Short mmCIF file of N, CA, C and O in Angstrom, two decimals:
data_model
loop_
_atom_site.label_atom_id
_atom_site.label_comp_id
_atom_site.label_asym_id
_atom_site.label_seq_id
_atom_site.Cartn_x
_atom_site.Cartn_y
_atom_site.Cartn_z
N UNK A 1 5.69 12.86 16.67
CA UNK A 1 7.09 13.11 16.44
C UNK A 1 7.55 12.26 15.26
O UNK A 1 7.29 11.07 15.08
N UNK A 2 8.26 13.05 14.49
CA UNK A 2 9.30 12.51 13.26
C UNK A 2 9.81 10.72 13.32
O UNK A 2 10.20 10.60 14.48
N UNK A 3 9.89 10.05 12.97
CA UNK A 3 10.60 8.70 13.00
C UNK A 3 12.32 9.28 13.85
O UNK A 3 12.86 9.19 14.95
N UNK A 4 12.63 9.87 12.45
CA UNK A 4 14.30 10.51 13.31
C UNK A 4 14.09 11.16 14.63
O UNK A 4 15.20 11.28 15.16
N UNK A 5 13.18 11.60 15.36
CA UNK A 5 13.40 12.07 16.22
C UNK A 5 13.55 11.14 17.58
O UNK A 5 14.40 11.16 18.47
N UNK A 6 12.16 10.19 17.33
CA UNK A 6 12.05 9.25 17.52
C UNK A 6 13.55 8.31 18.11
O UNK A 6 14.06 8.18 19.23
N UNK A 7 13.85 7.84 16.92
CA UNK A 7 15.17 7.34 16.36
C UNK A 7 16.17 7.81 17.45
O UNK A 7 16.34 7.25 18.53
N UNK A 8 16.76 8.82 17.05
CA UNK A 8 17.61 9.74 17.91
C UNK A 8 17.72 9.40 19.47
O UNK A 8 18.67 8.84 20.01
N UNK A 9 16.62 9.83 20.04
CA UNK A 9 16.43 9.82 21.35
C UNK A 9 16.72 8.52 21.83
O UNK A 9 17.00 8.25 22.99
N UNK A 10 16.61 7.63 20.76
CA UNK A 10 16.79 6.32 21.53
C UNK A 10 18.37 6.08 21.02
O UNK A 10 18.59 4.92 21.34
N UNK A 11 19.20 6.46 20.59
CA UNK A 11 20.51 5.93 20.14
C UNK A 11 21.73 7.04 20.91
O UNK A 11 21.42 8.15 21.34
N UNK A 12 22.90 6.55 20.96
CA UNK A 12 24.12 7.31 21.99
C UNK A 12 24.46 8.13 20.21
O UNK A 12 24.91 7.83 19.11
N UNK A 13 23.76 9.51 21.10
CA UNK A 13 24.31 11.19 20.42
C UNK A 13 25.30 10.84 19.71
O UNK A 13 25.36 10.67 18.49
N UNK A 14 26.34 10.71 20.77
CA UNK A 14 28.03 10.65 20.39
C UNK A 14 28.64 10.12 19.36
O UNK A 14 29.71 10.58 18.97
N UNK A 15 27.90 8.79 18.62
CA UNK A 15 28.31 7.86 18.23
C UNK A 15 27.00 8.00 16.81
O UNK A 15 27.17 7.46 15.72
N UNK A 16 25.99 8.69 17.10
CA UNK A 16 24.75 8.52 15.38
C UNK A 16 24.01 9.55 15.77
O UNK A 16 23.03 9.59 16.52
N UNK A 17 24.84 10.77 14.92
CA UNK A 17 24.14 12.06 14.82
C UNK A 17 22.75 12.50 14.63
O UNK A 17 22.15 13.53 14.92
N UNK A 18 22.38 11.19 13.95
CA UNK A 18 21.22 10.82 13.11
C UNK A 18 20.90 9.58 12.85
O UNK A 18 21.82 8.76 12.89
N UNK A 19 19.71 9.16 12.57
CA UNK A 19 19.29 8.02 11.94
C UNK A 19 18.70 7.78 10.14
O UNK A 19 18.59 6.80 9.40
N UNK A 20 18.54 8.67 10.06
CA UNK A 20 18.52 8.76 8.16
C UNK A 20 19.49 9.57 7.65
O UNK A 20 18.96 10.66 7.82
N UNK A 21 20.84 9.84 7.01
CA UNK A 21 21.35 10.55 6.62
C UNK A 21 20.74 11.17 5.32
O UNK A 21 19.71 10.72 4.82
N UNK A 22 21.47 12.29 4.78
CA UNK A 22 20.60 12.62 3.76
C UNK A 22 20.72 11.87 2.91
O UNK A 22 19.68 11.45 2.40
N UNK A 23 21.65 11.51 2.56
CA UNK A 23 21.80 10.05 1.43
C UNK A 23 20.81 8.89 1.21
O UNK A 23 20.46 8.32 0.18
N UNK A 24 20.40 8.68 2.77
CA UNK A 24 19.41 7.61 2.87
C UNK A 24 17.92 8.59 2.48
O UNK A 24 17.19 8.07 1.63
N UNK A 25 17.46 9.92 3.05
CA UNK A 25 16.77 9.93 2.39
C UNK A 25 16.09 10.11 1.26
O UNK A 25 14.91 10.04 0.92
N UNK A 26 17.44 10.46 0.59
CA UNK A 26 17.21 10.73 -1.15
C UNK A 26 17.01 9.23 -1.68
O UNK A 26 16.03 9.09 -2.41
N UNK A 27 17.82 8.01 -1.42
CA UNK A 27 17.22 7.01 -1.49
C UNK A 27 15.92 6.75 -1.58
O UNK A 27 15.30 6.65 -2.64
N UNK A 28 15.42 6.61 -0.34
CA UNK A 28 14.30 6.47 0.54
C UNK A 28 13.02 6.82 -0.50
O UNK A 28 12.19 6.02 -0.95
N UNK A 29 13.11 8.21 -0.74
CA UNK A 29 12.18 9.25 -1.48
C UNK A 29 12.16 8.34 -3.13
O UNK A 29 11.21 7.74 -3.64
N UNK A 30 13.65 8.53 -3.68
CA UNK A 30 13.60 7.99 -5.22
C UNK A 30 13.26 6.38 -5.22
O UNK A 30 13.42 5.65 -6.20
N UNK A 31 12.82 6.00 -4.03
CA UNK A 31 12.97 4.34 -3.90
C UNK A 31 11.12 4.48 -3.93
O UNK A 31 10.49 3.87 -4.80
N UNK A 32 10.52 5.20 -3.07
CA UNK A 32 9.31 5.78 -3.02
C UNK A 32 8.41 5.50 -4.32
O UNK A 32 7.37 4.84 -4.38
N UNK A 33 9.38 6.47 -5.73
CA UNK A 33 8.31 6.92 -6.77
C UNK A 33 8.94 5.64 -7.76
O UNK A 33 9.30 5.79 -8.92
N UNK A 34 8.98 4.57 -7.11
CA UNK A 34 9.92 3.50 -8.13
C UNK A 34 10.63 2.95 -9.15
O UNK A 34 10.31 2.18 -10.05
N UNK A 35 12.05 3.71 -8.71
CA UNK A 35 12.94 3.80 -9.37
C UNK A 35 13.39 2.45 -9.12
O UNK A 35 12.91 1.76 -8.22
N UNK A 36 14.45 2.01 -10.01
CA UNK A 36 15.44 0.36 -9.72
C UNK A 36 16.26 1.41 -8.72
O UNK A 36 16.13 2.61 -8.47
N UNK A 37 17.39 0.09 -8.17
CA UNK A 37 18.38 0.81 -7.57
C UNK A 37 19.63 1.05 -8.48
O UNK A 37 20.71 1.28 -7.94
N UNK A 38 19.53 0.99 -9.95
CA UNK A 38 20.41 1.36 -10.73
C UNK A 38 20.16 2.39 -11.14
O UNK A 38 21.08 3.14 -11.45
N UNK A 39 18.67 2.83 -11.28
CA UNK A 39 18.60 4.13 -12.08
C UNK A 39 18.54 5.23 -10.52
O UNK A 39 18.84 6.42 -10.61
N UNK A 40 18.16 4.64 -9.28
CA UNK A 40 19.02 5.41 -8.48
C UNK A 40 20.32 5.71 -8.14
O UNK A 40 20.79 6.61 -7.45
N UNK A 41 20.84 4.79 -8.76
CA UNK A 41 22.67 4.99 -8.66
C UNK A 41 22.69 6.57 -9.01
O UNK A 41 22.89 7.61 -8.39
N UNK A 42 22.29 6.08 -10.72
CA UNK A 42 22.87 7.04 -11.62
C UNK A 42 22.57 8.66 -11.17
O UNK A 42 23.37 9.59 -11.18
N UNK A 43 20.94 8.68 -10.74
CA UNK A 43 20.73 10.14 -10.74
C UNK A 43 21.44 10.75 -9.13
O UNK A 43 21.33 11.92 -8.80
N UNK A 44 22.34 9.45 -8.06
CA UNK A 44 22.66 10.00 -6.84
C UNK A 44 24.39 10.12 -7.02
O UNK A 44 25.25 10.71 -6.36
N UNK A 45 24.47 9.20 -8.33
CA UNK A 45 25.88 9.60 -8.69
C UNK A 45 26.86 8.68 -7.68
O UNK A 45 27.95 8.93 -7.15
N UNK A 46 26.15 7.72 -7.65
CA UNK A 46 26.56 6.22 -6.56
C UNK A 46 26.72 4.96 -7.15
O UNK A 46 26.36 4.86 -8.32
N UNK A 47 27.18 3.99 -6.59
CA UNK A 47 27.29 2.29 -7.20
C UNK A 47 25.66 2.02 -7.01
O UNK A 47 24.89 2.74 -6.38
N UNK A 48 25.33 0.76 -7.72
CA UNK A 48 23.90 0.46 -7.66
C UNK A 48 23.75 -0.38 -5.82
O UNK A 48 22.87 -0.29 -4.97
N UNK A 49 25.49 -1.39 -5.83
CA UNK A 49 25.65 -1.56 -4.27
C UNK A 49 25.95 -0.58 -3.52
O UNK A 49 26.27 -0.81 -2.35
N UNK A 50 25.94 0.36 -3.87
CA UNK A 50 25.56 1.54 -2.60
C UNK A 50 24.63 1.67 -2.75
O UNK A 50 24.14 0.93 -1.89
N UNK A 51 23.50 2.31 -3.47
CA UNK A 51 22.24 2.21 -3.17
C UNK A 51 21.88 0.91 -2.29
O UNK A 51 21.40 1.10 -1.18
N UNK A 52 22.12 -0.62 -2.84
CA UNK A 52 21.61 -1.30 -1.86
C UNK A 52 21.88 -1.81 -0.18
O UNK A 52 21.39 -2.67 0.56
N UNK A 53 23.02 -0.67 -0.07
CA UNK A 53 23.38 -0.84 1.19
C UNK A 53 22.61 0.15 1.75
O UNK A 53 22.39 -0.11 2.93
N UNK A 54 22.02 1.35 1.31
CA UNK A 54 21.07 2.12 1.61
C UNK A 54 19.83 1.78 2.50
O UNK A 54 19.43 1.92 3.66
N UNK A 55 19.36 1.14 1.06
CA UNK A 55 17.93 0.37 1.48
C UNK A 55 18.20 -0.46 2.06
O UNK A 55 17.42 -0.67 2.99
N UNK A 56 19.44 -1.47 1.95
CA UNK A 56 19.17 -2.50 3.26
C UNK A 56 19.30 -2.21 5.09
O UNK A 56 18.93 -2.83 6.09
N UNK A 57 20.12 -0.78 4.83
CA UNK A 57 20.14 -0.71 6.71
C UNK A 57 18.82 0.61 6.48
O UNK A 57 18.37 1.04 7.54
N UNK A 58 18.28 1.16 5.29
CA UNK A 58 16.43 1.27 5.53
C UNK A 58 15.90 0.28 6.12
O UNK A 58 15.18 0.56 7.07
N UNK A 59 16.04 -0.92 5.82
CA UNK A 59 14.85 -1.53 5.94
C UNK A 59 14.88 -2.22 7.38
O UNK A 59 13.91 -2.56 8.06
N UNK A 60 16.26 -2.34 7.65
CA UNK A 60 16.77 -2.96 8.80
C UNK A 60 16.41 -1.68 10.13
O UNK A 60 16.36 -1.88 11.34
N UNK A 61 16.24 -0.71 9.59
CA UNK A 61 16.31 0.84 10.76
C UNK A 61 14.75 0.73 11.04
O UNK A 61 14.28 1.06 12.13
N UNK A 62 13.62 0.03 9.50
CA UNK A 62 12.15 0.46 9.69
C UNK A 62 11.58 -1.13 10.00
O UNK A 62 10.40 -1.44 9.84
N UNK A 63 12.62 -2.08 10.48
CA UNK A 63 12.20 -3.51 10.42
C UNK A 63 11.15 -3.76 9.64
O UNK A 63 10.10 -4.24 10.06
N UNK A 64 11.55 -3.25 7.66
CA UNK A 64 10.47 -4.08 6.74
C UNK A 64 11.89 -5.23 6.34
O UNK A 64 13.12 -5.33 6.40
N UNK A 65 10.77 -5.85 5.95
CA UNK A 65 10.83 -7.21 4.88
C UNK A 65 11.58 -6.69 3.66
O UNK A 65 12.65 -7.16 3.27
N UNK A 66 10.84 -5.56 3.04
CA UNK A 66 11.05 -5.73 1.51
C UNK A 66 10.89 -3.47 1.15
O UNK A 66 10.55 -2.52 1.86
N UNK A 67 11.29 -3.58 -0.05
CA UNK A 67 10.75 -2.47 -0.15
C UNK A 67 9.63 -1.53 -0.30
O UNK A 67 9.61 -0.29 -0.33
N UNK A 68 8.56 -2.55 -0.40
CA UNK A 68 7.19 -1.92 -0.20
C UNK A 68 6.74 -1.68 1.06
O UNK A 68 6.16 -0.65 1.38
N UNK A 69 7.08 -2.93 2.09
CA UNK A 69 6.95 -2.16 3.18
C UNK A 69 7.71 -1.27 3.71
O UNK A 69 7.11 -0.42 4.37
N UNK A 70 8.78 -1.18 3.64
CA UNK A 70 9.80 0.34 3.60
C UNK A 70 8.93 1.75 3.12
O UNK A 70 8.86 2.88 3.61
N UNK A 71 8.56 1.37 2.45
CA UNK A 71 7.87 2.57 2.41
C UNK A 71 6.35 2.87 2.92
O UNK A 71 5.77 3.95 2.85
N UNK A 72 5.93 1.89 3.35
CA UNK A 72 4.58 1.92 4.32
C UNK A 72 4.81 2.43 5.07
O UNK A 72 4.29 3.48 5.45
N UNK A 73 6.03 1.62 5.71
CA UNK A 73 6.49 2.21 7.54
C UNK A 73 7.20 3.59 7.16
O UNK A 73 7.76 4.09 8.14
N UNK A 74 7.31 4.24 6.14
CA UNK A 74 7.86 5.14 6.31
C UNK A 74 7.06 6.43 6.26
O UNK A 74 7.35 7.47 6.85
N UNK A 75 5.90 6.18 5.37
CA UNK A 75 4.84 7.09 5.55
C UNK A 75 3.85 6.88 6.96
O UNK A 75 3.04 7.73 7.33
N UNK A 76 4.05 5.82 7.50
CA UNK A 76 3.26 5.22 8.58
C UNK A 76 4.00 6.34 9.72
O UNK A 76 3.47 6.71 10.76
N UNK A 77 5.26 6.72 9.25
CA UNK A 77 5.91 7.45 10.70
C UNK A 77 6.56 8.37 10.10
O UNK A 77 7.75 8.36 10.40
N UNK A 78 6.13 9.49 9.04
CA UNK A 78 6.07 10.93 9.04
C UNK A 78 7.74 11.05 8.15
O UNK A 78 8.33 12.11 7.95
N UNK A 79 8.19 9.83 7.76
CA UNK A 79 9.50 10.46 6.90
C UNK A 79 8.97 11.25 5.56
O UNK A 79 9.37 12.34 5.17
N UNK A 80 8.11 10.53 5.04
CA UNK A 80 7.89 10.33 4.00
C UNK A 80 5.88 10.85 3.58
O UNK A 80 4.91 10.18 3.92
N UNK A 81 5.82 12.02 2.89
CA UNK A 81 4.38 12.57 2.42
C UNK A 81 3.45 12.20 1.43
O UNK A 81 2.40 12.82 1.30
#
């Protein structure tokens, strides 16, 4: 099963529709093929501190450290191909 699905099942419906919004995973993905989080701003049409509020409740949702492991654990659990 998916990380989000995962995710989901364990959090109140009512209150987190979801656990990656799409925002986070366009992040997620452009954070992936290593972009800064400025030149992700630009192509998501966001502050560069929005992007890093992104990745920081990423990393806080996949308990990494940093952004490399963000993206370990994220291919490690099917977000990410």
């Amino acid at each position: 099963m998916l990380f989000n699905g995962t995710c989901i099942t364990q959090l109140n419906p009512i209150t987190n529709y979801n656990c990656l919004s799409d925002k986070s995973m366009q992040v997620l993905q452009l954070t992936e093929v290593g972009l800064s989080s400025d030149e992700i701003g630009e192509r998501l049409v966001i502050s560069e501190s929005g992007v890093n509020y992104h990745q920081n409740k990423l990393k806080e949702l996949f308990n990494a450290k940093n952004r490399v492991q963000l993206i370990s654990f994220a291919h490690t659990l099917g977000e990410l191909k």
